[in-house]
PDB file of C-alpha atoms in Angstrom:
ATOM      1  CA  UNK A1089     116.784 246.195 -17.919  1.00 56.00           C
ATOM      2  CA  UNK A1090     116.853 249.029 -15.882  1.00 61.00           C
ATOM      3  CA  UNK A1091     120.581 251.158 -15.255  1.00 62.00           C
ATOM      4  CA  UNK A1092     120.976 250.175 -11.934  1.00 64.00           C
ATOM      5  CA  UNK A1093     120.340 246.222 -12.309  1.00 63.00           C
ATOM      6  CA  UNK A1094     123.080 246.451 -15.569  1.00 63.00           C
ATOM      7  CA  UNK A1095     125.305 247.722 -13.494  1.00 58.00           C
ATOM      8  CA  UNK A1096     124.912 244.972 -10.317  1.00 61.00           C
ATOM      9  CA  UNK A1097     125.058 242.404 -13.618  1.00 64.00           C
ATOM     10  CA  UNK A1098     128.397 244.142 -14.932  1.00 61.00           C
ATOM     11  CA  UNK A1099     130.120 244.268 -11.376  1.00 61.00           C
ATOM     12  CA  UNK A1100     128.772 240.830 -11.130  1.00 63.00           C
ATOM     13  CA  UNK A1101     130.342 239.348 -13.633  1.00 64.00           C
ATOM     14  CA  UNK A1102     133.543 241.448 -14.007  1.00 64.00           C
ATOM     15  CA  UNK A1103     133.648 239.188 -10.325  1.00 63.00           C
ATOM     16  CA  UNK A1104     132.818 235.724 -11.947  1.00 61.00           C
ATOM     17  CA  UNK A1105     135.319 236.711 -15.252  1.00 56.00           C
ATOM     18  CA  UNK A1106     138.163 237.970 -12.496  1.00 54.00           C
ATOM     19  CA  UNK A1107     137.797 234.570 -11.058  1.00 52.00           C
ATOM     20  CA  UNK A1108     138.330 232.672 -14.103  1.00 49.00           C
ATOM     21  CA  UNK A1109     141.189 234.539 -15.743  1.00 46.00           C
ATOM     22  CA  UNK A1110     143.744 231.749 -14.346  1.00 47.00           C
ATOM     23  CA  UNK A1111     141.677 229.175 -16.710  1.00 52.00           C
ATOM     24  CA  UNK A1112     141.071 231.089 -19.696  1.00 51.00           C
ATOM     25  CA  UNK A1113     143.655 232.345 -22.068  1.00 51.00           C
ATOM     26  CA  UNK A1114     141.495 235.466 -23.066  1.00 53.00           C
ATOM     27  CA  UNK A1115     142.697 238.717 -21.042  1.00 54.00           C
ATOM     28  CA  UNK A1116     140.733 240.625 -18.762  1.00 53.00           C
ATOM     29  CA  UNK A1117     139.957 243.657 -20.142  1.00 58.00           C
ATOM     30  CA  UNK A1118     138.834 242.127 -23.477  1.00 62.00           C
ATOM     31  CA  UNK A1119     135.848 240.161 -21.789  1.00 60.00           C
ATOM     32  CA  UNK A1120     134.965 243.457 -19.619  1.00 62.00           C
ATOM     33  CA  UNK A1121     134.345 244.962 -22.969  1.00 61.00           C
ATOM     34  CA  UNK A1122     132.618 242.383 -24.521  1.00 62.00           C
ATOM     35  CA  UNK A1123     130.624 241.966 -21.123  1.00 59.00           C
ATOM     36  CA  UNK A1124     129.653 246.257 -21.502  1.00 58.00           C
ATOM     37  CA  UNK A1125     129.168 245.852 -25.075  1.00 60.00           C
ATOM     38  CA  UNK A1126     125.900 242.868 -24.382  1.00 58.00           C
ATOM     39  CA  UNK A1127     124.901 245.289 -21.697  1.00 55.00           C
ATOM     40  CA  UNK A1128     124.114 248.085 -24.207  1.00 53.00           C
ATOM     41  CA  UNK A1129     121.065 246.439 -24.997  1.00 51.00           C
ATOM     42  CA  UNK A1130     117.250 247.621 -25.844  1.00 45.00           C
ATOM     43  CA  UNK A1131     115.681 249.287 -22.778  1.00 47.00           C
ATOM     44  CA  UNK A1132     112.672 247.147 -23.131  1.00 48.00           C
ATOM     45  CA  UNK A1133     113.567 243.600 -23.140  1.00 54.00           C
ATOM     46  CA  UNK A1134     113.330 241.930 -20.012  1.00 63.00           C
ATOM     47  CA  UNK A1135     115.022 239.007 -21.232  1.00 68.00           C
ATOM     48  CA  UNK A1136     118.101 237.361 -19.136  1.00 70.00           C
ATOM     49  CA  UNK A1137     120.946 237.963 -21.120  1.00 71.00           C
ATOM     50  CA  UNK A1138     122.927 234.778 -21.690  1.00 73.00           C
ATOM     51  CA  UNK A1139     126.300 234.566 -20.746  1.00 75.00           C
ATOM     52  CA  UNK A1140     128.721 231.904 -22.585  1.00 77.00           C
ATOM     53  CA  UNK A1141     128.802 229.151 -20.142  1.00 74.00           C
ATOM     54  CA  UNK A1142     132.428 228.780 -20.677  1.00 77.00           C
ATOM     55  CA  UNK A1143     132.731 231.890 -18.607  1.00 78.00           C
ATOM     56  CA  UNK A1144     130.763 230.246 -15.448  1.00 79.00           C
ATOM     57  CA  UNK A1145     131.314 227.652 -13.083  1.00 85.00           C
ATOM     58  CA  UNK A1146     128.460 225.363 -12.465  1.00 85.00           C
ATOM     59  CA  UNK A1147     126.764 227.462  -9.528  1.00 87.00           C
ATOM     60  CA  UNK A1148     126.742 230.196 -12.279  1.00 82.00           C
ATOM     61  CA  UNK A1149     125.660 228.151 -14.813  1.00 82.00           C
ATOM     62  CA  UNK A1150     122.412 227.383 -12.487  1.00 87.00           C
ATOM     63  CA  UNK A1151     121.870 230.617 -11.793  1.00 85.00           C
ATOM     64  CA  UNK A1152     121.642 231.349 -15.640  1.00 83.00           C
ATOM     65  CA  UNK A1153     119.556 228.216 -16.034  1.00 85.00           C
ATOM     66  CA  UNK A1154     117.146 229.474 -13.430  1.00 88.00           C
ATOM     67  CA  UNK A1155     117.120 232.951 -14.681  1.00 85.00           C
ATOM     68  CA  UNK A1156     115.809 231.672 -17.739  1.00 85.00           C
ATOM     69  CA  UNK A1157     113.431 229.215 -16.234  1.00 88.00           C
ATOM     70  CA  UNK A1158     111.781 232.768 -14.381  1.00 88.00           C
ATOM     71  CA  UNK A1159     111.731 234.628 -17.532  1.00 88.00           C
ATOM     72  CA  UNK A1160     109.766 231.861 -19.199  1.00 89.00           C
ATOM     73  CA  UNK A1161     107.624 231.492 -16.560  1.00 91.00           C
ATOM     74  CA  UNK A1162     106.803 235.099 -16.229  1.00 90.00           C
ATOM     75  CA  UNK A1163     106.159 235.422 -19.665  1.00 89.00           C
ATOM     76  CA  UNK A1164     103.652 232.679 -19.292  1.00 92.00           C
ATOM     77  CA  UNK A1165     101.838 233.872 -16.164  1.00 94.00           C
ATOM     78  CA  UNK A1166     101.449 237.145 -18.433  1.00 92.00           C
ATOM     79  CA  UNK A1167      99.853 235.330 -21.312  1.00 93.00           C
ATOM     80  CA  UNK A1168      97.996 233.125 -19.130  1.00 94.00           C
ATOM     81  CA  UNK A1169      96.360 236.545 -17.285  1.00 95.00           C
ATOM     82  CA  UNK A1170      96.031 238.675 -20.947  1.00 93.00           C
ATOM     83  CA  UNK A1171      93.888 236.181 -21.855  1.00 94.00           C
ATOM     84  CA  UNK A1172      91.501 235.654 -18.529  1.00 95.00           C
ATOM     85  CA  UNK A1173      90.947 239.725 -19.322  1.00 94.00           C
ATOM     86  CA  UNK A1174      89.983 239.402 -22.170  1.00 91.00           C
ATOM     87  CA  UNK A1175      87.854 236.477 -21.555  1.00 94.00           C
ATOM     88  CA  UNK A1176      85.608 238.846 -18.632  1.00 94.00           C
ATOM     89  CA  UNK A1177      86.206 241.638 -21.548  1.00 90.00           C
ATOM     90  CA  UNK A1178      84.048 239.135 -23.706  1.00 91.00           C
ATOM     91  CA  UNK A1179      81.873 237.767 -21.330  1.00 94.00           C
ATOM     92  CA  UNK A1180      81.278 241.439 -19.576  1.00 92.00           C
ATOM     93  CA  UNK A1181      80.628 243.162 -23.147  1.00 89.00           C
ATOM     94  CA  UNK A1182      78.054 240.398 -23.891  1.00 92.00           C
ATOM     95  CA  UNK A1183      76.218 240.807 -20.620  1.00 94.00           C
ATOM     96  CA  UNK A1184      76.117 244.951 -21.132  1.00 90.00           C
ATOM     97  CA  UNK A1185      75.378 244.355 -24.908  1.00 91.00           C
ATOM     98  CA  UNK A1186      71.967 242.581 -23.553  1.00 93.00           C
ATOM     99  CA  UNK A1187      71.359 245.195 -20.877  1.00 92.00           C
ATOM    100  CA  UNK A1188      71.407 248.040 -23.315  1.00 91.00           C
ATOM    101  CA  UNK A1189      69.029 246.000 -25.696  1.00 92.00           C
ATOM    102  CA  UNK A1190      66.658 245.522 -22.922  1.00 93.00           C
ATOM    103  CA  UNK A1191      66.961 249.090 -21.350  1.00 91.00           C
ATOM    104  CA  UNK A1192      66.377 250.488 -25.290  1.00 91.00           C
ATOM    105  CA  UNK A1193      63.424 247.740 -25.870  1.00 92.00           C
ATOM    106  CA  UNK A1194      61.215 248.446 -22.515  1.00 91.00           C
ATOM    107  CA  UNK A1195      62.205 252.325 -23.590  1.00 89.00           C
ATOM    108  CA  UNK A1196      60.200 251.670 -26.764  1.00 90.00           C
ATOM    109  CA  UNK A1197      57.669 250.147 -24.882  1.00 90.00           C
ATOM    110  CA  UNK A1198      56.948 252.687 -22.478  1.00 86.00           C
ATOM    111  CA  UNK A1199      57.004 255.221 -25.095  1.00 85.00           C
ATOM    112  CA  UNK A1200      54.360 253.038 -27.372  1.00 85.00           C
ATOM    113  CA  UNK A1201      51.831 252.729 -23.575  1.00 84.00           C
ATOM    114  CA  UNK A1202      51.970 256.718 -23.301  1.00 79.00           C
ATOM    115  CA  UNK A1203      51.566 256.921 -27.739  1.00 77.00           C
ATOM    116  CA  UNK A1204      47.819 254.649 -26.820  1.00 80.00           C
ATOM    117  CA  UNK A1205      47.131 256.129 -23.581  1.00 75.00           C
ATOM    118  CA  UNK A1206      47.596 259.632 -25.494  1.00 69.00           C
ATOM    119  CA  UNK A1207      45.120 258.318 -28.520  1.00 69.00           C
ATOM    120  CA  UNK A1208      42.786 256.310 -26.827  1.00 64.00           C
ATOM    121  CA  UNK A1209      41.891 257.620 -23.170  1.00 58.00           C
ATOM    122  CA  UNK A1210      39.023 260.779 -24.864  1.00 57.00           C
ATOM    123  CA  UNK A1211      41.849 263.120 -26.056  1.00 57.00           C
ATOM    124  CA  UNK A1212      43.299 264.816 -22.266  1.00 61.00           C
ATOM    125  CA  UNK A1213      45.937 267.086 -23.628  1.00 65.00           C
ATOM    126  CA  UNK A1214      46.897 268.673 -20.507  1.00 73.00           C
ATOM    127  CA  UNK A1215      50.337 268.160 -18.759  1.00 75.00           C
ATOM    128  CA  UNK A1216      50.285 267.742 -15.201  1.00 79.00           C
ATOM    129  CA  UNK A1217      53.065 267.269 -12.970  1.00 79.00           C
ATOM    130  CA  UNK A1218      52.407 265.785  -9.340  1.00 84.00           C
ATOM    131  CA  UNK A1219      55.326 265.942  -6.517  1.00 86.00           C
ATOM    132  CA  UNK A1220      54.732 264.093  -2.979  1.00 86.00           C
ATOM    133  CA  UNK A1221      56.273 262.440  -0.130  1.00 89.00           C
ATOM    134  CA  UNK A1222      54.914 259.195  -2.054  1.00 86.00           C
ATOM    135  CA  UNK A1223      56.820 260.101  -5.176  1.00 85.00           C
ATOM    136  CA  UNK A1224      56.934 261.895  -8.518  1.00 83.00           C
ATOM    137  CA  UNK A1225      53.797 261.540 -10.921  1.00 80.00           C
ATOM    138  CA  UNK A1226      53.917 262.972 -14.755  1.00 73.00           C
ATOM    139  CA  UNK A1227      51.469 262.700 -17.108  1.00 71.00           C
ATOM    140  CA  UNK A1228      51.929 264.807 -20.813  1.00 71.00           C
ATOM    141  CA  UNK A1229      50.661 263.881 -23.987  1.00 68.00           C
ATOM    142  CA  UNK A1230      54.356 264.036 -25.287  1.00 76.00           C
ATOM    143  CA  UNK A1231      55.900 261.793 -22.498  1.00 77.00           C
ATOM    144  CA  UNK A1232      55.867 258.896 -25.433  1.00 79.00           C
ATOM    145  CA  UNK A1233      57.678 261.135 -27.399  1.00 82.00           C
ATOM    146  CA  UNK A1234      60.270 262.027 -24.951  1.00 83.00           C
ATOM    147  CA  UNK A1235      61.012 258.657 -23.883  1.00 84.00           C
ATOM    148  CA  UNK A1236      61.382 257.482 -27.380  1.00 86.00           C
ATOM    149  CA  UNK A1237      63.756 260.214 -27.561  1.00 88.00           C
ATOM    150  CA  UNK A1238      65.677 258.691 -24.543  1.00 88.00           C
ATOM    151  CA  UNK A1239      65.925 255.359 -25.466  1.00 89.00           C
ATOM    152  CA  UNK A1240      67.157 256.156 -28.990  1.00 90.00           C
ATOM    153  CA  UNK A1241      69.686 258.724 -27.145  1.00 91.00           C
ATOM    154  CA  UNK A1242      71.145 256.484 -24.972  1.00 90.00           C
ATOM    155  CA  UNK A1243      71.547 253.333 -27.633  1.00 90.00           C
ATOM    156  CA  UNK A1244      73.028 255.864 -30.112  1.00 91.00           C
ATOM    157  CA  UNK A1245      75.642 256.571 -27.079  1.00 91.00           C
ATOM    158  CA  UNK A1246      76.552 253.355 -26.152  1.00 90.00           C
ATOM    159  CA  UNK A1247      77.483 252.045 -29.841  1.00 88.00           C
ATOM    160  CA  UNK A1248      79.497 254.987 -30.636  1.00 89.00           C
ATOM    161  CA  UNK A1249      81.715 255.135 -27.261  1.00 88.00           C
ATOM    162  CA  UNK A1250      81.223 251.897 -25.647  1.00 84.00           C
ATOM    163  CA  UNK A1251      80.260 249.460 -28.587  1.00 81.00           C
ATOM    164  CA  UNK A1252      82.794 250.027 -31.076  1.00 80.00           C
ATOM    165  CA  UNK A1253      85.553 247.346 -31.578  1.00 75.00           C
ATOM    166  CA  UNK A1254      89.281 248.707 -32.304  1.00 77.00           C
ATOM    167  CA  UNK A1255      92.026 246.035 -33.141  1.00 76.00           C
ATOM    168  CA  UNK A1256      95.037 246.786 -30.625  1.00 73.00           C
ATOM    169  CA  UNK A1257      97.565 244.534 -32.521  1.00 63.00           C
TER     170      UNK A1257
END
């Protein structure tokens, strides 16, 4: 809870423990410092912090009651949204695990058309390299080679930085 909402909780209650000192036998300044002492809590829990209902009158004891109610259902709506990530996590890791395969497998298959094109079309070992407005057009014996090279590359990259699985909990 952050400083400034402990504080607006303290002054808050000091107010709803002032009002009840004519029905309590407990003094004042005892229940301020047991009211300081729960506020010294962990900075990270977001919980309400329960007052004894003794110390609050009914529209008090609804507040606390509907305090709770908000926790619980905030806590829910978090759950509720972890898990729709990591559903799309799932379903989104799937759908890039089969783009990769199929990027790496038409790779291989390019590579294996320039591998016969290089053995079987009478041995042309030249490299040529044609630029227009039409587009780009390279032919080299050791374009097969190269794209092999590519495909294997860029598999290798995506299961050691994008692939691997880590356990978070």
């Amino acid at each position: 809870m952050c400083p400034i909402c402990r504080w607006l909780l303290l002054v808050w209650m000091i107010a709803m423990a002032g009002s009840a000192v004519a029905e309590t036998p407990e003094p004042l300044p005892e229940r301020i410092a047991d009211l300081v002492s729960a506020l010294e809590g962990g900075e990270g829990d977001f919980a309400p912090m329960m007052v004894d209902p003794g110390w609050l009158d009914d529209q008090g004891q609804a507040a606390q009651r509907r305090a709770l109610q908000a926790y619980y259902d905030y806590r829910r709506e978090g759950y509720e949204h972890r898990r729709r990530v990591f559903a799309w996590q799932l379903l989104s890791s799937k759908i890039t695990f089969v783009l990769v395969v199929f990027l790496v497998v038409v790779g291989i298959y390019f590579s294996w058309l320039q591998f016969r094109q290089g053995q079987g079309g009478g041995g042309d070992t030249r490299t040529t390299l044609e630029a227009s407005p039409g587009g780009i057009k390279l032919s080299s014996p050791v374009l097969g080679v190269i794209i092999l090279t590519l495909s294997l590359l860029f598999f290798y990259l995506y299961l050691v930085h994008v692939y691997p699985i880590e356990e978070i909990l």
